[in-house]
Amino acid sequence: MEDSAASKRSVTVADVAKAAKVSKATAARVLGGYGVVSDKIKDQVMAAAAALEYRPNELARSMSTGRSGIIGVVVGDIENAFFSLAVRGISDAARLAGYNVIIANSGEKLDAEKSAVDLLIGKRVDGLIVTPARCDGMDHLHHVRRAGVPLVLFDRSIPELGVDAVTGDDRDAAITATRYMVDRGHRHLAYISAMDDEDGGLIDTGRISNSAVRERVEGFVSVLKEAGLPNPLCSVRFGATDQQQTDAVVRRLLSEASPPTALLASDSLVGLRIFRSLQSLGLSIPSDVSMISFLDADWTSVTVPPITVIDQRVYDMGKLAGERLVARIERTPLAVERLRVGTSLVVRGSVAAPGR
Amino acid sequence: MEDSAASKRSVTVADVAKAAKVSKATAARVLGGYGVVSDKIKDQVMAAAAALEYRPNELARSMSTGRSGIIGVVVGDIENAFFSLAVRGISDAARLAGYNVIIANSGEKLDAEKSAVDLLIGKRVDGLIVTPARCDGMDHLHHVRRAGVPLVLFDRSIPELGVDAVTGDDRDAAITATRYMVDRGHRHLAYISAMDDEDGGLIDTGRISNSAVRERVEGFVSVLKEAGLPNPLCSVRFGATDQQQTDAVVRRLLSEASPPTALLASDSLVGLRIFRSLQSLGLSIPSDVSMISFLDADWTSVTVPPITVIDQRVYDMGKLAGERLVARIERTPLAVERLRVGTSLVVRGSVAAPGR
DNA sequence: ATATGTTGTGAGACCGGTCTCTTTATACAG
DNA sequence: CTGTATAAAGAGACCGGTCTCACAACATAT
C-alpha cells in the first residue's frame, strides 16, 4: 500500500535525525557538510539518510542561505542557433563554477522580457544574463540592479546602465565584411536584418534600438561612405522576420533602379532566408548576387556555393558572459566593462565580382 | 549612500504590512491574492507594496505551498536542433499552463543524467521530462517516481518504468524510409547512428539501449529481411559522434566488398556529417550514393541536392510532452501510455536509383 | 432581546533547511 | 582534585512566504 502510493511527504533532516537518534542540528551538520561531527555519529547519520533515501530540499536550503545556485538567462529565441550555442557556453561556465542555469525566452519582445526578468528575480536567482530586446526602455533592468542581483548583458550593450556586457565586435565585423565586398568591385550593397521595421525608412543609425544591429549598420555605412558610394542608409533594410517577409524585402530591393549586387545578412536565420529567396528567384550566387552572413551556422558550409560568413565565436561569448557573471556573484572586484569578442571573416564561395 | 549600495535585504510581506499598518496575514492575503480582504485595505497594501517595490520571494512561496511552478527538462544536448526545438515546444506548453522550465544537459551520459535528475528533484520541480540516455540503468528514474514527482519520458520509452512517454513513430518512419529506398532499387543499404559503439559488431537489435534507435534499426532491418537482402544487421553502424568518426565510418562502409548505395542517417547532425563525408570523398548525391536523414533540419533544404528527410514534428512532440506532464502534475486521471507522434517522409532530391 | 451567521482581520504555526548559542562531556594543566 | 580549555551534540530562532484558527464586528433571524 504505502509502497506503491506516492509517498506523501519527502524525507527531511528531522526524519533522518530521528532515525539516527541524534538531534536535528547534528543531522543537518553532517547532511549539510558543515560544522564538526564525530566520525561515529557521521556514519550513523549517513546510514540513516541512505536507508530513508534522503534528498536535501534545495529550496529550503536556498531560503536560509540566501543563495539559490541558479543563474537566470533571458534570450531572444532558444531555437536560434546563435542563442542555443551561447546558452551552451553559459551553461558550461556556470556548471564549472557550481551554478545551474534557468532559461527564459523573450521572443525579442520587451514586455515578455520584463516579465521573464521579474520571474527570475522572484525565483531569487543569484545572477542574470539578459539579451535586451531594446536598448531603450530598461526600467526593469534598473530594478535588477536595485535588487542587488548581478547582471551581465549579452550580445547588446547599454552603456547608460553601467553593467558588464559581452558582445561581438560588431562594427569591426561589418566593416571587414563590407570592405571585402567593396574591394571585389561591388558598388551597390544592402544590409538586411530581421529587426522589426519601425518606421519605414531609416533616417538615423543612432535610433536603432538594438546596439548590435546599430553598430553593424554603422560599420556597413561607414565603409560605403568612405568608398564614396551614394545613399548608404537606403541600403539598410529591416523586417526580414520570416521567409515571406524576406522574399518581399529581397524582391523589392532587386527591382530598384540600381539593384544591389551584394547582400549582408544580419544573422544566420536571415542569411538562410535570403539564400532561399535568391534561389526561388532563380538567381545564382555569387554570379548574380553575392552575399555574406553573420554567424558560422552549420548550413553555410554545405550549400552550393558555401557561404562566406562572419564567425562570431558565440560559444566563447556565452562562456565569457557566464564567467563574468560568476565573478560578479562572488564579488570579485572588477571594473564594469564591455567585453568584445573578436570575429573573423571565413571566406568561402558566396562572393564574386559583380557581373555586369 | 543607501541608494547606491546594494540594498541589503529584500522587501518582505512583513515590511509591506508594517508600512500599510495592517497585520502580516492581511498583507499576505492581498499580496498573495487569496482569502478575503476589504477593498480599502487592499488599496492600502497595494500602495505600500508599490512604494517599497515589493517582489514576492518565490522560493519562500514554493516552500509553503509545496509547488515550485517549475518543470525540469533533462536533454541530451541543447545544441542539437532536435532538442532545442523540443524544448521550445515544452516551454510553450509549460508557459501556457503557468509553469517555467529549467533545462539541464546530460550530454547523453548516464551519470550526468543521474546528477541532473537529482539536482532538479532537489530544486523541488513540480515535474520532470527526461530524455533517458539509456533504457537500462534507470534506478534514478525509479527514485523520481518514488519521490512522487511526475515524470514523462521524451523521444525514448522505457515500458518497465510504467510512465508516460512521448516518442516519434520511429519504427514506422524507418520502415517508410527504407522501403522508399529499396523500392528505388537499392540492394545495399546502411543505417548510421551517433550512438556509442558498444561492442564492435551488432548482434541483437534488442540490446540497443536507446529505444528510438532500437526501433529504427528494427524497422530498417525488417524491411531488408522482407526484401530478402542479406546480413541486415551488418549494415547498421554506430559511432558517428563527430566529423572525424563519421568520415571513418563512411569510408570503411564504402570500401567493403559490396558497398552500400543508400544511407539512412539517425539524426540531422549525423546526416550533416555524412553529407560532408561524401562531399569530401568526392562522391555525389544521389548519383553515387543516396541518403535520407531523420529530422527536417534547416540545412537539408538548401543543399544540392536537397535532402530527403523524415520529418519528426519535434515541436509537437515537445508540446505534447509538456501538456502531458502538466496534466500529470495537476492530477488529471489518465492511463499511463506511450504517445507516438506521426512522421512523414519529405521527398526531396537525395535518393535516386543506384547507378551501376 | 438573544441566538445565529457572515465577513474581515490578527496571531501564530508551519514548510525544511542553516546557523547561533548553550549545554554537556572529555582532556589536560596546575 | 579542582579549574579551564576544547570538542561534540542539542535547543531553538530564523528565512519569507502560506494557511489554519480564533476572534471581533456587524447583519439577520427568532
CSV table of N, CA, C and O in Angstrom, one decimal, chain A residues 3 6-7 10-11 53 55-60 62-63 68-70 77-79 84-85 87-88 91 95 100-105 118-119 121-124 143 145-148 269 272 275-276 279 298-299 301-304 331, chain B residues 3 6-7 10-11 53 55-60 62-63 68-70 77-79 84-85 87-88 91 95 100-105 118-119 121-124 143 145-148 269 272 275-276 279 298-299 301-304 315 331:
chain,number,residue,atom,x,y,z
A,3,ASP,N,3.8,1.5,-0.2
A,3,ASP,CA,4.9,1.4,-1.1
A,3,ASP,C,4.6,1.9,-2.4
A,3,ASP,O,5.4,2.7,-3.0
A,6,ALA,N,2.1,7.2,-3.9
A,6,ALA,CA,3.0,8.3,-4.0
A,6,ALA,C,3.3,8.7,-2.6
A,6,ALA,O,2.5,9.2,-1.8
A,7,SER,N,4.6,8.6,-2.2
A,7,SER,CA,5.0,8.9,-0.8
A,7,SER,C,4.5,10.3,-0.5
A,7,SER,O,4.9,11.2,-1.1
A,10,SER,N,8.2,14.2,1.6
A,10,SER,CA,9.6,13.8,1.4
A,10,SER,C,10.3,13.7,2.8
A,10,SER,O,9.9,14.3,3.8
A,11,VAL,N,11.4,13.0,2.8
A,11,VAL,CA,12.2,12.8,4.0
A,11,VAL,C,13.0,14.1,4.3
A,11,VAL,O,13.6,14.7,3.4
A,53,GLU,N,16.6,7.2,2.0
A,53,GLU,CA,16.7,7.9,0.7
A,53,GLU,C,16.5,9.4,0.8
A,53,GLU,O,15.7,10.0,0.1
A,55,ARG,N,16.9,13.2,0.3
A,55,ARG,CA,17.4,14.2,-0.7
A,55,ARG,C,17.2,15.6,-0.1
A,55,ARG,O,16.0,15.9,0.2
A,56,PRO,N,18.2,16.3,0.0
A,56,PRO,CA,18.0,17.7,0.5
A,56,PRO,C,17.1,18.5,-0.3
A,56,PRO,O,17.0,18.4,-1.5
A,57,ASN,N,16.3,19.3,0.4
A,57,ASN,CA,15.4,20.3,-0.3
A,57,ASN,C,16.2,21.6,-0.6
A,57,ASN,O,16.4,22.4,0.3
A,58,GLU,N,16.5,21.7,-1.8
A,58,GLU,CA,17.4,22.9,-2.2
A,58,GLU,C,16.6,24.2,-2.0
A,58,GLU,O,17.2,25.2,-1.7
A,59,LEU,N,15.3,24.1,-2.0
A,59,LEU,CA,14.5,25.3,-1.8
A,59,LEU,C,14.7,25.8,-0.4
A,59,LEU,O,15.0,27.0,-0.2
A,60,ALA,N,14.6,24.9,0.5
A,60,ALA,CA,14.7,25.3,1.9
A,60,ALA,C,16.2,25.8,2.2
A,60,ALA,O,16.4,26.8,2.8
A,62,SER,N,18.2,27.1,0.0
A,62,SER,CA,18.4,28.4,-0.6
A,62,SER,C,17.8,29.5,0.3
A,62,SER,O,18.3,30.6,0.4
A,63,MET,N,16.6,29.2,0.9
A,63,MET,CA,16.0,30.2,1.7
A,63,MET,C,16.8,30.6,2.9
A,63,MET,O,16.9,31.8,3.1
A,68,SER,N,20.7,30.7,-4.3
A,68,SER,CA,20.0,29.6,-4.9
A,68,SER,C,20.9,28.7,-5.8
A,68,SER,O,20.5,27.6,-6.2
A,69,GLY,N,22.0,29.2,-6.2
A,69,GLY,CA,22.9,28.5,-7.1
A,69,GLY,C,22.4,28.4,-8.5
A,69,GLY,O,22.8,27.6,-9.3
A,70,ILE,N,21.5,29.4,-8.8
A,70,ILE,CA,20.9,29.4,-10.1
A,70,ILE,C,21.2,30.7,-10.8
A,70,ILE,O,21.2,31.8,-10.2
A,77,ASP,N,15.5,34.0,-28.5
A,77,ASP,CA,14.9,32.8,-29.0
A,77,ASP,C,15.8,31.6,-29.0
A,77,ASP,O,16.8,31.5,-29.8
A,78,ILE,N,15.5,30.6,-28.1
A,78,ILE,CA,16.4,29.5,-28.0
A,78,ILE,C,16.6,28.7,-29.2
A,78,ILE,O,17.6,28.0,-29.4
A,79,GLU,N,15.6,28.8,-30.1
A,79,GLU,CA,15.6,28.0,-31.3
A,79,GLU,C,16.7,28.5,-32.3
A,79,GLU,O,17.1,27.7,-33.1
A,84,SER,N,21.3,29.2,-28.8
A,84,SER,CA,21.5,27.8,-28.2
A,84,SER,C,23.0,27.6,-28.0
A,84,SER,O,23.4,27.0,-27.0
A,85,LEU,N,23.8,28.1,-28.9
A,85,LEU,CA,25.2,28.0,-28.7
A,85,LEU,C,25.7,28.8,-27.6
A,85,LEU,O,26.5,28.4,-26.7
A,87,VAL,N,23.9,29.7,-25.0
A,87,VAL,CA,23.4,29.1,-23.8
A,87,VAL,C,24.4,27.9,-23.4
A,87,VAL,O,24.6,27.7,-22.2
A,88,ARG,N,24.8,27.2,-24.4
A,88,ARG,CA,25.7,26.1,-24.1
A,88,ARG,C,27.0,26.7,-23.4
A,88,ARG,O,27.5,26.1,-22.4
A,91,SER,N,26.1,27.8,-19.9
A,91,SER,CA,25.9,26.6,-19.0
A,91,SER,C,27.2,26.0,-18.6
A,91,SER,O,27.4,25.6,-17.5
A,95,ARG,N,28.2,25.6,-14.8
A,95,ARG,CA,28.4,24.3,-14.2
A,95,ARG,C,29.8,24.2,-13.5
A,95,ARG,O,29.9,23.7,-12.4
A,100,ASN,N,23.7,26.4,-11.7
A,100,ASN,CA,22.8,25.9,-12.7
A,100,ASN,C,22.1,27.0,-13.4
A,100,ASN,O,22.0,28.1,-12.9
A,101,VAL,N,21.6,26.7,-14.6
A,101,VAL,CA,21.0,27.7,-15.5
A,101,VAL,C,19.5,27.5,-15.7
A,101,VAL,O,19.1,26.4,-15.9
A,102,ILE,N,18.8,28.5,-15.6
A,102,ILE,CA,17.4,28.5,-15.9
A,102,ILE,C,17.1,29.5,-17.1
A,102,ILE,O,17.7,30.6,-17.0
A,103,ILE,N,16.5,29.0,-18.1
A,103,ILE,CA,16.4,29.8,-19.3
A,103,ILE,C,14.9,30.3,-19.5
A,103,ILE,O,14.0,29.6,-19.3
A,104,ALA,N,14.8,31.5,-20.0
A,104,ALA,CA,13.5,32.1,-20.3
A,104,ALA,C,13.6,32.7,-21.7
A,104,ALA,O,14.7,33.3,-22.1
A,105,ASN,N,12.6,32.6,-22.5
A,105,ASN,CA,12.5,33.2,-23.8
A,105,ASN,C,11.8,34.5,-23.8
A,105,ASN,O,10.8,34.7,-23.2
A,118,ASP,N,11.3,39.6,-14.1
A,118,ASP,CA,10.6,39.6,-12.9
A,118,ASP,C,10.5,38.2,-12.3
A,118,ASP,O,10.8,38.0,-11.1
A,119,LEU,N,10.2,37.3,-13.1
A,119,LEU,CA,10.0,35.9,-12.7
A,119,LEU,C,11.3,35.4,-12.1
A,119,LEU,O,11.3,34.8,-11.0
A,121,ILE,N,13.9,37.0,-11.0
A,121,ILE,CA,14.2,37.7,-9.7
A,121,ILE,C,13.4,37.1,-8.6
A,121,ILE,O,13.9,36.9,-7.5
A,122,GLY,N,12.1,36.8,-8.9
A,122,GLY,CA,11.3,36.2,-7.9
A,122,GLY,C,11.8,34.8,-7.5
A,122,GLY,O,11.7,34.5,-6.3
A,123,LYS,N,12.4,34.1,-8.4
A,123,LYS,CA,13.0,32.8,-8.1
A,123,LYS,C,14.3,33.0,-7.3
A,123,LYS,O,15.0,32.0,-7.0
A,124,ARG,N,14.7,34.2,-7.1
A,124,ARG,CA,15.9,34.5,-6.4
A,124,ARG,C,17.1,33.9,-7.0
A,124,ARG,O,18.0,33.3,-6.3
A,143,HIS,N,15.7,47.9,-12.1
A,143,HIS,CA,15.2,47.2,-11.0
A,143,HIS,C,16.1,46.0,-10.5
A,143,HIS,O,16.3,45.8,-9.4
A,145,ARG,N,19.3,45.8,-10.9
A,145,ARG,CA,20.4,46.4,-10.2
A,145,ARG,C,20.1,46.8,-8.8
A,145,ARG,O,20.8,46.5,-7.8
A,146,ARG,N,18.9,47.4,-8.7
A,146,ARG,CA,18.5,47.9,-7.4
A,146,ARG,C,18.2,46.7,-6.4
A,146,ARG,O,18.4,46.9,-5.2
A,147,ALA,N,17.8,45.6,-7.0
A,147,ALA,CA,17.5,44.5,-6.2
A,147,ALA,C,18.8,43.8,-5.7
A,147,ALA,O,18.8,42.9,-5.0
A,148,GLY,N,19.9,44.3,-6.2
A,148,GLY,CA,21.2,43.8,-5.8
A,148,GLY,C,21.6,42.5,-6.5
A,148,GLY,O,22.5,41.8,-6.1
A,269,LEU,N,19.8,33.1,-39.6
A,269,LEU,CA,18.5,32.9,-40.0
A,269,LEU,C,18.1,33.7,-41.2
A,269,LEU,O,17.5,33.2,-42.1
A,272,LEU,N,19.9,32.5,-44.2
A,272,LEU,CA,19.2,31.3,-44.8
A,272,LEU,C,18.0,31.7,-45.6
A,272,LEU,O,17.8,31.2,-46.7
A,275,PHE,N,19.1,33.3,-48.8
A,275,PHE,CA,19.6,32.3,-49.7
A,275,PHE,C,18.4,31.6,-50.4
A,275,PHE,O,18.4,31.5,-51.6
A,276,ARG,N,17.4,31.3,-49.7
A,276,ARG,CA,16.2,30.7,-50.2
A,276,ARG,C,15.5,31.7,-51.2
A,276,ARG,O,15.0,31.3,-52.3
A,279,GLN,N,17.3,31.8,-54.4
A,279,GLN,CA,17.1,30.5,-55.0
A,279,GLN,C,15.8,30.5,-55.8
A,279,GLN,O,15.7,30.2,-56.9
A,298,ASP,N,25.7,25.9,-39.3
A,298,ASP,CA,26.1,24.6,-40.0
A,298,ASP,C,25.7,24.6,-41.5
A,298,ASP,O,26.4,24.1,-42.3
A,299,TRP,N,24.6,25.2,-41.8
A,299,TRP,CA,24.1,25.1,-43.2
A,299,TRP,C,25.0,25.9,-44.1
A,299,TRP,O,25.1,25.6,-45.3
A,301,SER,N,28.1,25.9,-44.7
A,301,SER,CA,29.2,25.2,-45.3
A,301,SER,C,28.8,24.1,-46.3
A,301,SER,O,29.7,23.6,-47.0
A,302,VAL,N,27.5,23.8,-46.3
A,302,VAL,CA,27.1,22.7,-47.2
A,302,VAL,C,26.3,23.2,-48.4
A,302,VAL,O,25.8,22.4,-49.2
A,303,THR,N,26.1,24.5,-48.5
A,303,THR,CA,25.3,24.9,-49.7
A,303,THR,C,26.3,25.0,-50.9
A,303,THR,O,27.5,24.9,-50.8
A,304,VAL,N,25.7,25.2,-52.1
A,304,VAL,CA,26.5,25.5,-53.3
A,304,VAL,C,26.1,26.9,-53.8
A,304,VAL,O,25.0,27.1,-54.1
A,331,ARG,N,31.6,38.4,-6.0
A,331,ARG,CA,32.1,39.7,-5.5
A,331,ARG,C,33.6,39.9,-5.8
A,331,ARG,O,34.3,40.6,-5.1
B,3,ASP,N,21.2,54.4,-1.2
B,3,ASP,CA,20.6,54.3,-2.5
B,3,ASP,C,21.4,53.5,-3.5
B,3,ASP,O,20.9,52.6,-4.1
B,6,ALA,N,24.1,48.2,-2.7
B,6,ALA,CA,23.2,47.1,-2.9
B,6,ALA,C,22.3,46.9,-1.7
B,6,ALA,O,22.8,46.7,-0.6
B,7,SER,N,21.0,47.1,-1.9
B,7,SER,CA,20.1,47.0,-0.8
B,7,SER,C,20.3,45.7,-0.1
B,7,SER,O,20.1,44.7,-0.7
B,10,SER,N,15.9,42.2,0.9
B,10,SER,CA,14.7,42.5,0.1
B,10,SER,C,13.5,42.7,0.9
B,10,SER,O,13.4,42.4,2.1
B,11,VAL,N,12.5,43.4,0.3
B,11,VAL,CA,11.3,43.8,1.0
B,11,VAL,C,10.4,42.6,1.2
B,11,VAL,O,10.2,41.8,0.2
B,53,GLU,N,8.5,48.8,-3.6
B,53,GLU,CA,8.9,47.9,-4.7
B,53,GLU,C,9.0,46.4,-4.3
B,53,GLU,O,10.0,45.8,-4.5
B,55,ARG,N,8.7,42.6,-4.2
B,55,ARG,CA,8.7,41.5,-5.2
B,55,ARG,C,8.6,40.2,-4.3
B,55,ARG,O,9.4,40.0,-3.5
B,56,PRO,N,7.6,39.4,-4.6
B,56,PRO,CA,7.4,38.2,-3.8
B,56,PRO,C,8.6,37.2,-3.9
B,56,PRO,O,9.2,37.2,-5.0
B,57,ASN,N,9.0,36.6,-2.9
B,57,ASN,CA,10.1,35.6,-2.9
B,57,ASN,C,9.5,34.3,-3.2
B,57,ASN,O,8.8,33.6,-2.4
B,58,GLU,N,9.7,33.9,-4.5
B,58,GLU,CA,9.0,32.6,-5.0
B,58,GLU,C,9.6,31.4,-4.2
B,58,GLU,O,8.9,30.4,-4.1
B,59,LEU,N,10.8,31.5,-3.8
B,59,LEU,CA,11.4,30.4,-3.0
B,59,LEU,C,10.5,30.1,-1.8
B,59,LEU,O,10.1,29.0,-1.5
B,60,ALA,N,10.3,31.2,-1.0
B,60,ALA,CA,9.5,31.0,0.2
B,60,ALA,C,8.1,30.5,-0.1
B,60,ALA,O,7.5,29.7,0.6
B,62,SER,N,7.2,28.8,-2.7
B,62,SER,CA,7.2,27.4,-3.1
B,62,SER,C,7.3,26.5,-1.8
B,62,SER,O,6.8,25.4,-1.8
B,63,MET,N,8.1,27.0,-0.9
B,63,MET,CA,8.3,26.2,0.3
B,63,MET,C,7.0,25.9,1.0
B,63,MET,O,6.8,24.8,1.4
B,68,SER,N,6.6,24.4,-7.0
B,68,SER,CA,7.6,25.4,-7.4
B,68,SER,C,7.2,26.1,-8.7
B,68,SER,O,7.7,27.2,-9.0
B,69,GLY,N,6.3,25.5,-9.4
B,69,GLY,CA,5.9,26.1,-10.7
B,69,GLY,C,7.0,25.9,-11.7
B,69,GLY,O,7.0,26.6,-12.8
B,70,ILE,N,7.9,25.0,-11.5
B,70,ILE,CA,9.0,24.7,-12.4
B,70,ILE,C,8.9,23.3,-12.9
B,70,ILE,O,8.7,22.4,-12.2
B,77,ASP,N,21.4,17.1,-25.5
B,77,ASP,CA,22.3,18.2,-26.0
B,77,ASP,C,21.5,19.3,-26.5
B,77,ASP,O,21.0,19.2,-27.6
B,78,ILE,N,21.4,20.4,-25.8
B,78,ILE,CA,20.6,21.6,-26.2
B,78,ILE,C,21.0,22.1,-27.6
B,78,ILE,O,20.3,22.7,-28.3
B,79,GLU,N,22.3,21.9,-27.9
B,79,GLU,CA,22.8,22.5,-29.1
B,79,GLU,C,22.3,21.8,-30.3
B,79,GLU,O,22.2,22.3,-31.4
B,84,SER,N,16.6,21.5,-29.2
B,84,SER,CA,16.2,22.9,-28.9
B,84,SER,C,14.8,23.2,-29.4
B,84,SER,O,14.0,23.9,-28.8
B,85,LEU,N,14.4,22.5,-30.5
B,85,LEU,CA,13.0,22.6,-31.0
B,85,LEU,C,12.1,22.0,-30.0
B,85,LEU,O,11.0,22.5,-29.7
B,87,VAL,N,12.5,21.6,-26.8
B,87,VAL,CA,12.5,22.5,-25.6
B,87,VAL,C,11.6,23.7,-25.8
B,87,VAL,O,10.8,24.1,-25.0
B,88,ARG,N,11.6,24.2,-27.0
B,88,ARG,CA,10.7,25.2,-27.4
B,88,ARG,C,9.2,24.8,-27.3
B,88,ARG,O,8.4,25.5,-26.7
B,91,SER,N,8.5,24.4,-23.6
B,91,SER,CA,8.4,25.7,-22.9
B,91,SER,C,7.0,26.3,-23.2
B,91,SER,O,6.4,26.9,-22.3
B,95,ARG,N,4.5,27.3,-20.3
B,95,ARG,CA,4.2,28.7,-20.1
B,95,ARG,C,2.7,28.9,-20.1
B,95,ARG,O,2.1,29.6,-19.3
B,100,ASN,N,7.3,27.2,-15.5
B,100,ASN,CA,8.5,27.6,-16.1
B,100,ASN,C,9.4,26.4,-16.3
B,100,ASN,O,9.2,25.4,-15.6
B,101,VAL,N,10.4,26.6,-17.1
B,101,VAL,CA,11.2,25.4,-17.5
B,101,VAL,C,12.6,25.6,-17.1
B,101,VAL,O,13.2,26.7,-17.2
B,102,ILE,N,13.2,24.6,-16.5
B,102,ILE,CA,14.7,24.7,-16.2
B,102,ILE,C,15.3,23.5,-16.9
B,102,ILE,O,14.8,22.4,-16.9
B,103,ILE,N,16.4,23.8,-17.6
B,103,ILE,CA,17.0,22.8,-18.5
B,103,ILE,C,18.3,22.3,-18.0
B,103,ILE,O,19.1,23.1,-17.5
B,104,ALA,N,18.5,21.1,-18.1
B,104,ALA,CA,19.8,20.5,-17.8
B,104,ALA,C,20.3,19.6,-18.9
B,104,ALA,O,19.5,18.9,-19.6
B,105,ASN,N,21.6,19.6,-19.2
B,105,ASN,CA,22.2,18.9,-20.3
B,105,ASN,C,22.8,17.6,-19.7
B,105,ASN,O,23.4,17.6,-18.7
B,118,ASP,N,18.9,14.3,-10.0
B,118,ASP,CA,19.0,14.6,-8.6
B,118,ASP,C,18.8,16.1,-8.3
B,118,ASP,O,18.1,16.5,-7.3
B,119,LEU,N,19.6,16.8,-9.0
B,119,LEU,CA,19.6,18.3,-8.8
B,119,LEU,C,18.2,18.9,-9.0
B,119,LEU,O,17.8,19.6,-8.1
B,121,ILE,N,15.3,17.3,-8.8
B,121,ILE,CA,14.5,16.9,-7.7
B,121,ILE,C,14.7,17.7,-6.4
B,121,ILE,O,13.8,18.1,-5.7
B,122,GLY,N,16.0,18.0,-6.2
B,122,GLY,CA,16.4,18.8,-5.1
B,122,GLY,C,15.8,20.2,-5.2
B,122,GLY,O,15.4,20.8,-4.2
B,123,LYS,N,15.7,20.7,-6.4
B,123,LYS,CA,15.1,22.1,-6.6
B,123,LYS,C,13.6,22.0,-6.4
B,123,LYS,O,12.9,23.0,-6.6
B,124,ARG,N,13.1,20.8,-6.2
B,124,ARG,CA,11.7,20.6,-6.0
B,124,ARG,C,10.8,21.0,-7.2
B,124,ARG,O,9.8,21.7,-7.1
B,143,HIS,N,13.7,6.4,-8.6
B,143,HIS,CA,13.7,7.3,-7.5
B,143,HIS,C,12.7,8.5,-7.7
B,143,HIS,O,12.0,8.9,-6.8
B,145,ARG,N,10.0,8.5,-9.4
B,145,ARG,CA,8.7,8.1,-9.2
B,145,ARG,C,8.4,7.9,-7.7
B,145,ARG,O,7.3,8.3,-7.2
B,146,ARG,N,9.3,7.3,-7.0
B,146,ARG,CA,9.1,7.1,-5.6
B,146,ARG,C,9.0,8.4,-4.8
B,146,ARG,O,8.3,8.5,-3.8
B,147,ALA,N,9.7,9.4,-5.3
B,147,ALA,CA,9.6,10.8,-4.7
B,147,ALA,C,8.3,11.4,-5.0
B,147,ALA,O,8.0,12.5,-4.5
B,148,GLY,N,7.5,10.8,-5.8
B,148,GLY,CA,6.2,11.3,-6.1
B,148,GLY,C,6.2,12.5,-7.1
B,148,GLY,O,5.3,13.2,-7.2
B,269,LEU,N,22.2,15.8,-37.3
B,269,LEU,CA,23.7,16.0,-37.1
B,269,LEU,C,24.5,14.9,-37.8
B,269,LEU,O,25.4,15.3,-38.5
B,272,LEU,N,24.2,15.5,-41.5
B,272,LEU,CA,25.1,16.6,-42.0
B,272,LEU,C,26.6,16.1,-42.1
B,272,LEU,O,27.2,16.4,-43.1
B,275,PHE,N,26.8,13.9,-45.1
B,275,PHE,CA,26.8,14.7,-46.3
B,275,PHE,C,28.2,15.3,-46.5
B,275,PHE,O,28.8,15.2,-47.6
B,276,ARG,N,28.9,15.7,-45.5
B,276,ARG,CA,30.2,16.3,-45.6
B,276,ARG,C,31.2,15.2,-46.0
B,276,ARG,O,32.1,15.4,-46.8
B,279,GLN,N,30.9,14.4,-49.5
B,279,GLN,CA,31.4,15.5,-50.3
B,279,GLN,C,32.9,15.4,-50.3
B,279,GLN,O,33.6,15.6,-51.4
B,298,ASP,N,17.2,22.7,-40.9
B,298,ASP,CA,17.1,23.8,-41.9
B,298,ASP,C,18.1,23.5,-43.1
B,298,ASP,O,17.9,23.8,-44.2
B,299,TRP,N,19.3,22.9,-42.7
B,299,TRP,CA,20.3,22.8,-43.8
B,299,TRP,C,19.8,21.8,-44.9
B,299,TRP,O,20.3,21.9,-46.0
B,301,SER,N,17.3,21.6,-46.7
B,301,SER,CA,16.6,22.1,-47.8
B,301,SER,C,17.4,23.0,-48.7
B,301,SER,O,17.0,23.4,-49.8
B,302,VAL,N,18.6,23.3,-48.3
B,302,VAL,CA,19.4,24.2,-49.1
B,302,VAL,C,20.7,23.6,-49.7
B,302,VAL,O,21.5,24.3,-50.3
B,303,THR,N,20.8,22.3,-49.5
B,303,THR,CA,22.0,21.7,-50.1
B,303,THR,C,21.7,21.3,-51.6
B,303,THR,O,20.5,21.4,-52.0
B,304,VAL,N,22.7,20.9,-52.3
B,304,VAL,CA,22.5,20.4,-53.7
B,304,VAL,C,22.9,19.0,-53.7
B,304,VAL,O,24.1,18.7,-53.5
B,315,TYR,N,8.6,19.8,-32.6
B,315,TYR,CA,7.9,20.8,-31.8
B,315,TYR,C,6.7,20.3,-31.2
B,315,TYR,O,6.4,20.4,-30.0
B,331,ARG,N,-2.8,16.2,-11.6
B,331,ARG,CA,-3.6,15.0,-11.2
B,331,ARG,C,-4.8,14.7,-12.1
B,331,ARG,O,-5.8,14.2,-11.6
